[in-house]
PDB file of C-alpha atoms in Angstrom:
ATOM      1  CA  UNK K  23       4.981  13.365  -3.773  1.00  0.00           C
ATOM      2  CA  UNK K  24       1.919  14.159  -5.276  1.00  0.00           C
ATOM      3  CA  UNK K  25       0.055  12.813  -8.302  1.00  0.00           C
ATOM      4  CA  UNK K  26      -3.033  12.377  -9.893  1.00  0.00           C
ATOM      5  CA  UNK K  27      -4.955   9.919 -12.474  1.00  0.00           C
ATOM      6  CA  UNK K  28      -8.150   9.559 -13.859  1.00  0.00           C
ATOM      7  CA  UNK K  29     -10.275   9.673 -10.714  1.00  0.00           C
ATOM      8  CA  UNK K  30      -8.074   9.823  -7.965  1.00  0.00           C
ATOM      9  CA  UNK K  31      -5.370  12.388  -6.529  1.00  0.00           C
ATOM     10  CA  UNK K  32      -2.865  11.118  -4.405  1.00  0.00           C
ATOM     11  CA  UNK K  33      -1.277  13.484  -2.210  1.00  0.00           C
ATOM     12  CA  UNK K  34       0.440  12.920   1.726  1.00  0.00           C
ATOM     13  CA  UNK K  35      -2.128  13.053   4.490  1.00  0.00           C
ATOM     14  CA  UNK K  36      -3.351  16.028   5.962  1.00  0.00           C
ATOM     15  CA  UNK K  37      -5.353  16.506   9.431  1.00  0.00           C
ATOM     16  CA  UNK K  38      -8.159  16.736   8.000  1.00  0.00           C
ATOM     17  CA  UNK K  39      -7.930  13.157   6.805  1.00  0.00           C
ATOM     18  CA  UNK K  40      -8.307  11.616  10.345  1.00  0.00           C
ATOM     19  CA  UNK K  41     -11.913  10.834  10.144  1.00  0.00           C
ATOM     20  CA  UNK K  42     -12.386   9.052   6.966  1.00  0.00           C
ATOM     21  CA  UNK K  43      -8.369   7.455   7.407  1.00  0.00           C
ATOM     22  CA  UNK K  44     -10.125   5.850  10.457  1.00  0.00           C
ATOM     23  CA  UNK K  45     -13.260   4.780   9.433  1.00  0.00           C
ATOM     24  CA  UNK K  46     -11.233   2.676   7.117  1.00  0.00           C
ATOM     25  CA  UNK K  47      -8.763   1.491   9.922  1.00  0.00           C
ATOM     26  CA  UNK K  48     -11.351   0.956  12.402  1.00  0.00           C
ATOM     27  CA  UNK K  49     -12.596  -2.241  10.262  1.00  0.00           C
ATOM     28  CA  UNK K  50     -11.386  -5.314  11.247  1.00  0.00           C
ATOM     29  CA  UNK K  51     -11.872  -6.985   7.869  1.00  0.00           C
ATOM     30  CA  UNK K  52      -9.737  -4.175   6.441  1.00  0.00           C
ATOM     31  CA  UNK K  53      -6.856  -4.965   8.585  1.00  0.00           C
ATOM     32  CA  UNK K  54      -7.296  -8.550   8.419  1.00  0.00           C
ATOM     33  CA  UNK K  55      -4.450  -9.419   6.654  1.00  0.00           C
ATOM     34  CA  UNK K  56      -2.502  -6.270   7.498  1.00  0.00           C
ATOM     35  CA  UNK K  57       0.373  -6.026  10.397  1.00  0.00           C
ATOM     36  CA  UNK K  58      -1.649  -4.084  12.659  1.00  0.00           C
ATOM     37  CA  UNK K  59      -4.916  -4.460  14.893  1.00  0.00           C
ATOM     38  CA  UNK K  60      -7.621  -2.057  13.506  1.00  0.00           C
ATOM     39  CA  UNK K  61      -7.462   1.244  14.646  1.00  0.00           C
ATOM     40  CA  UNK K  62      -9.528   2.302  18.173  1.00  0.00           C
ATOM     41  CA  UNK K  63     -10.418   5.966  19.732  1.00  0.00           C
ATOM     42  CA  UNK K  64      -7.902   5.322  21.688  1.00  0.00           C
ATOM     43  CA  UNK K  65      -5.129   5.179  19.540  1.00  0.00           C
ATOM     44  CA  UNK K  66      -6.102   6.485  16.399  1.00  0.00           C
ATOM     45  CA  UNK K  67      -4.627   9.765  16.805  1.00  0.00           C
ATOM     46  CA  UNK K  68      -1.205   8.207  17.392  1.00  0.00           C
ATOM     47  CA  UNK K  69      -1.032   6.346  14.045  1.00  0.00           C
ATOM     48  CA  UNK K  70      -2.632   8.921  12.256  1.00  0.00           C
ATOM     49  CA  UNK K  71       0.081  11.262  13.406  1.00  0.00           C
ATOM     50  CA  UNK K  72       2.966   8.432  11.852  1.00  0.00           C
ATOM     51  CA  UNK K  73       0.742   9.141   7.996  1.00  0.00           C
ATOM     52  CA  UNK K  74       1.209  12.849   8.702  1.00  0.00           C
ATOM     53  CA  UNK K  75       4.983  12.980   8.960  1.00  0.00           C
ATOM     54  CA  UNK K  76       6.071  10.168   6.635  1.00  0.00           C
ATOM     55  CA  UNK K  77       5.425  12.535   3.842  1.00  0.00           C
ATOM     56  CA  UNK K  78       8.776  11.923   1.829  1.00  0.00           C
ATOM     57  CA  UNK K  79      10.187   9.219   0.599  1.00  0.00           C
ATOM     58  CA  UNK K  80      14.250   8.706   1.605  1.00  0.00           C
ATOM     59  CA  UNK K  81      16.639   6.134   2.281  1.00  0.00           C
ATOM     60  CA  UNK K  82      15.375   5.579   5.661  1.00  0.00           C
ATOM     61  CA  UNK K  83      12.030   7.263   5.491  1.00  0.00           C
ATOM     62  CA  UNK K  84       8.716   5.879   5.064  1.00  0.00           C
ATOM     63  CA  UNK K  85       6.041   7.400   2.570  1.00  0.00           C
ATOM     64  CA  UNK K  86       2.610   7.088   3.205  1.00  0.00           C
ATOM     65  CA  UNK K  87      -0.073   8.807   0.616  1.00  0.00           C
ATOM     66  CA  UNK K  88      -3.941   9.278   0.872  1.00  0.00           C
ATOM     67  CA  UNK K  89      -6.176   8.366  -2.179  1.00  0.00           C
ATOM     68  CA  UNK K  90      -8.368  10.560  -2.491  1.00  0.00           C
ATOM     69  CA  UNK K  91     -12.134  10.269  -4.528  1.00  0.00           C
ATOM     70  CA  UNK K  92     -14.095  13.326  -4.441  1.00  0.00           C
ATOM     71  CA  UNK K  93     -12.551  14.962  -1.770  1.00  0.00           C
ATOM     72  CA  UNK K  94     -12.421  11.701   0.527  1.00  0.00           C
ATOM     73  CA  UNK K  95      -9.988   9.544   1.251  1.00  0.00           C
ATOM     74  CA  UNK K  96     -10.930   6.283   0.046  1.00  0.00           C
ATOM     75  CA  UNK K  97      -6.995   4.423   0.343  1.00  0.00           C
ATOM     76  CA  UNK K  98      -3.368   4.531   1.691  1.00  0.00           C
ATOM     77  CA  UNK K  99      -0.313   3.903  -0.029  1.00  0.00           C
ATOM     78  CA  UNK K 100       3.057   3.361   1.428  1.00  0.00           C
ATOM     79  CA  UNK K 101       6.253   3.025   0.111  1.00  0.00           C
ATOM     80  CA  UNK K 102       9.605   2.178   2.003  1.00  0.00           C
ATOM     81  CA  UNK K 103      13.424   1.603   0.530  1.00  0.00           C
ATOM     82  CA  UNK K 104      14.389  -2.189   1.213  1.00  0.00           C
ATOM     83  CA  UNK K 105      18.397  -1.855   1.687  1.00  0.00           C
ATOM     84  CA  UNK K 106      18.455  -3.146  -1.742  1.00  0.00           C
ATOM     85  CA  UNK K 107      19.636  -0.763  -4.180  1.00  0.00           C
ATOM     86  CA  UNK K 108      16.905   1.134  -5.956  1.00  0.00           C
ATOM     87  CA  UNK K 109      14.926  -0.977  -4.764  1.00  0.00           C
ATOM     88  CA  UNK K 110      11.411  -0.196  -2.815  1.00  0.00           C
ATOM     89  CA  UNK K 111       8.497  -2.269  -1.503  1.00  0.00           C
ATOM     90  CA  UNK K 112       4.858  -0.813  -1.370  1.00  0.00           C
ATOM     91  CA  UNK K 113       1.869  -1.229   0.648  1.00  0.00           C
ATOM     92  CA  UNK K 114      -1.675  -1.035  -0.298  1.00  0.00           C
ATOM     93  CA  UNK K 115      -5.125  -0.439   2.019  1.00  0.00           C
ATOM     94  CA  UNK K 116      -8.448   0.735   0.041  1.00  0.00           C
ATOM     95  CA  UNK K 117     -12.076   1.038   2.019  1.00  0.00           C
ATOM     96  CA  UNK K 118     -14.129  -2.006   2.073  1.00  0.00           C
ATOM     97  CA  UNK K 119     -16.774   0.895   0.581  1.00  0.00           C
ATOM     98  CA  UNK K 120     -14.811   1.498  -2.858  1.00  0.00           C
ATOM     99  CA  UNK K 121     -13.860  -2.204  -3.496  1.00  0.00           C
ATOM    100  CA  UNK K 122     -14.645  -3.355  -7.121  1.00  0.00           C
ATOM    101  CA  UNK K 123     -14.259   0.098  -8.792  1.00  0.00           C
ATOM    102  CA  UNK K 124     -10.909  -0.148 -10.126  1.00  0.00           C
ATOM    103  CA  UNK K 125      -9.859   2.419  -7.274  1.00  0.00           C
ATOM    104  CA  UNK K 126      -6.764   0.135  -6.202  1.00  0.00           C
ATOM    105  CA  UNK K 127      -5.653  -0.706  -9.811  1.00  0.00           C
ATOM    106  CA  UNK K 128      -5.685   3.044 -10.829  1.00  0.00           C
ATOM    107  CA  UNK K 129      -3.961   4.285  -7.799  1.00  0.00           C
ATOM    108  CA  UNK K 130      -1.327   1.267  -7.296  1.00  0.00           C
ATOM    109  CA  UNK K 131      -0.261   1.576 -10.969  1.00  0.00           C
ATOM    110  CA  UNK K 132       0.026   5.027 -10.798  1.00  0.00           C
ATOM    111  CA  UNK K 133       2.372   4.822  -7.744  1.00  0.00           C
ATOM    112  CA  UNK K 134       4.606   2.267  -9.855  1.00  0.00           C
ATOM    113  CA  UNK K 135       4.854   4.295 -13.018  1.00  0.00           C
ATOM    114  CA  UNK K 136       5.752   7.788 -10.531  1.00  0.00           C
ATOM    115  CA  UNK K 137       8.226   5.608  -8.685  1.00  0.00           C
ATOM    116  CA  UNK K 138       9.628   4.291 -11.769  1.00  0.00           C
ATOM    117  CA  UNK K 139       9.777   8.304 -13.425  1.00  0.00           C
ATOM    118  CA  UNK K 140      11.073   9.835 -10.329  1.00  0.00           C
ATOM    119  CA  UNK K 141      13.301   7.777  -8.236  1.00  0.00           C
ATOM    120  CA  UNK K 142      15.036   6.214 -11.174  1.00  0.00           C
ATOM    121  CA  UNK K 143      14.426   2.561  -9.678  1.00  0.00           C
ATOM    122  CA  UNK K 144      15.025  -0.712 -10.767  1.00  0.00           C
ATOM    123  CA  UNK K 145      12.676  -3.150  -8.649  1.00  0.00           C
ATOM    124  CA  UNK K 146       9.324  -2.215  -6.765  1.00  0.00           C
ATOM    125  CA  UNK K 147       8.213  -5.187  -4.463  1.00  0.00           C
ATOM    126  CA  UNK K 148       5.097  -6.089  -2.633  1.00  0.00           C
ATOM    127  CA  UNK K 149       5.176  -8.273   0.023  1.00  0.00           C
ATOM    128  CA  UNK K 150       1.477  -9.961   1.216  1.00  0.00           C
ATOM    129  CA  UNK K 151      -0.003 -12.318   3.161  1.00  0.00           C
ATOM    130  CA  UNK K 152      -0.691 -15.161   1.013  1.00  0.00           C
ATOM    131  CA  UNK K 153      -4.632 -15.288   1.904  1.00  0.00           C
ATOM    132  CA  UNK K 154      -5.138 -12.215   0.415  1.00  0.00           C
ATOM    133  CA  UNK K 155      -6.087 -12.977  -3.136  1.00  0.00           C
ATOM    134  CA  UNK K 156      -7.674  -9.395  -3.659  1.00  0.00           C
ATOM    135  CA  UNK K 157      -4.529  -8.008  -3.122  1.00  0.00           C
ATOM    136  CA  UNK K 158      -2.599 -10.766  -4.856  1.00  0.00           C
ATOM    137  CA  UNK K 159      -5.009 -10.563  -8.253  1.00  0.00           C
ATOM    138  CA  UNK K 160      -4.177  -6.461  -7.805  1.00  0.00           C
ATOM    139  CA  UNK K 161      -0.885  -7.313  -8.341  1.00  0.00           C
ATOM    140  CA  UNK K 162      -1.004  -9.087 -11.086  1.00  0.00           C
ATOM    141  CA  UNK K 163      -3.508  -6.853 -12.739  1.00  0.00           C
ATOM    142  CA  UNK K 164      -0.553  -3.935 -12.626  1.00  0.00           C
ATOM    143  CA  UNK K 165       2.097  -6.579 -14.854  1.00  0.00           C
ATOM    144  CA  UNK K 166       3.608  -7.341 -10.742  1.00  0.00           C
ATOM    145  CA  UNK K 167       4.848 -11.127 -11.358  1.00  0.00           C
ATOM    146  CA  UNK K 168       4.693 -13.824  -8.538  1.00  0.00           C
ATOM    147  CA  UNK K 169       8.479 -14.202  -7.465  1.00  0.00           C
ATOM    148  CA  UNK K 170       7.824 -16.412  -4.265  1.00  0.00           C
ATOM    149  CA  UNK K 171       5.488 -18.127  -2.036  1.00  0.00           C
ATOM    150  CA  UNK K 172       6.839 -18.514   1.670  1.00  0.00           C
ATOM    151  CA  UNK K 173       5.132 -21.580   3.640  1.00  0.00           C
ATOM    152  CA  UNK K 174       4.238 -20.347   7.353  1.00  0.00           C
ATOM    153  CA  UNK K 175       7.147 -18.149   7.574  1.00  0.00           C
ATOM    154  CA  UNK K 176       5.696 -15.057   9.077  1.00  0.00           C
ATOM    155  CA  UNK K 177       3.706 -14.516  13.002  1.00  0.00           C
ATOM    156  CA  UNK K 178       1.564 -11.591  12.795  1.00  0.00           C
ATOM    157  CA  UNK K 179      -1.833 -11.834  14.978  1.00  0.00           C
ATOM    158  CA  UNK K 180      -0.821 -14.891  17.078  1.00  0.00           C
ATOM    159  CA  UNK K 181      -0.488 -17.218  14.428  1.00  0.00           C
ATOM    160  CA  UNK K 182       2.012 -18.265  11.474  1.00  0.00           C
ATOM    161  CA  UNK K 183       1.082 -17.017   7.973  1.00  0.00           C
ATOM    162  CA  UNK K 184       1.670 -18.156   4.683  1.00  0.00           C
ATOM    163  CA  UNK K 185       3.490 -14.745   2.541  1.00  0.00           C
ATOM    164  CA  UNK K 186       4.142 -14.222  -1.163  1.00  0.00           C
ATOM    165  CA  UNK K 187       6.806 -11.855  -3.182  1.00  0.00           C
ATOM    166  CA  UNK K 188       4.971 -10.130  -5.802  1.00  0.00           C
ATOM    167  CA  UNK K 189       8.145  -7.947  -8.096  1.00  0.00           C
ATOM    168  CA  UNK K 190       8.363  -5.694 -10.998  1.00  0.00           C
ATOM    169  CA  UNK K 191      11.831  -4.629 -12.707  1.00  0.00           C
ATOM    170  CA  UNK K 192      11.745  -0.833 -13.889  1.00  0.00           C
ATOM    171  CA  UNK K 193      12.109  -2.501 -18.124  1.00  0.00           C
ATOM    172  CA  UNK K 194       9.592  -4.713 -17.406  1.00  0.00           C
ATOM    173  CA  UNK K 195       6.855  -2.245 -16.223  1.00  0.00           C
ATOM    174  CA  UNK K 196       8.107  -0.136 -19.358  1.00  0.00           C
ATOM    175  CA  UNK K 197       7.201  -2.454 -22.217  1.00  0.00           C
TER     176      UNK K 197
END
């Protein structure tokens, strides 16, 4: 899948995407909230490699996509079937660098209306830790609704977390 708006082309990684893909990682305030520890030397060639061959979306494949701004990759977007019928749930990271551009909106809602075009879907989901209100406003900011609010229900990091259900039906994003 590949796509552009406005500013931004999203496209699937390539190799030379390691360097800026990790000096976004490598943050630990960008993976705060995320499932994962941020990225080291160490091992940053080993999930890199994961972004380089989840390049299609299928029933039991992973997507991931690089933003790109300029020529550098500035975000990630992932998008993985739930076992629902047409049904999908997305992930979102953006660089701490680009934050309050409108990079995220742009490139999120994009990803919704392709998904919607293409795959002939009838829900896209976001799951999120609750303490993430950037990511939480972002959702709402794209017409995503608040479905749920889970109390302690998820251990990521050594410690239980709060998570919300942000949804979107396919007639609902088309109104």
């Amino acid at each position: 899948m590949k796509f552009t708006t406005e500013r931004l082309e999203i496209r699937p990684f390539t190799e030379k995407d390691l360097h800026a893909t990790f000096q976004m990682y490598r943050k630990p305030e960008v993976c705060r909230y995320l499932l994962h520890e941020p990225w080291t030397s160490e091992n940053m060639n080993e999930a890199f490699a994961k972004k380089l061959t989840n390049s299609t979306l299928t029933e039991t494949g992973t997507l991931n996509l690089a933003v790109v701004h300029q020529d550098e990759v500035i975000g990630d977007l992932t998008v993985w079937y739930t076992g629902m019928k047409e049904t999908v749930e997305i992930g979102y990271c953006f660089s701490d660098s680009h934050s309050g551009k409108g990079y995220a909106t742009e490139a999120v809602k994009g990803l919704l209306e392709k998904l919607f075009h293409e795959f002939n879907l009838h829900r896209i989901q976001a799951n999120l830790d609750a303490r993430n209100v950037a990511s939480q406003k972002l959702c709402e900011r794209i017409g995503m609704r608040k479905e749920a609010h889970f109390l302690k229900d998820y251990w990521n990091k050594n410690e239980w977390t709060d998570s919300m259900v942000y949804g979107i039906l396919h007639e609902e994003f088309y109104k």
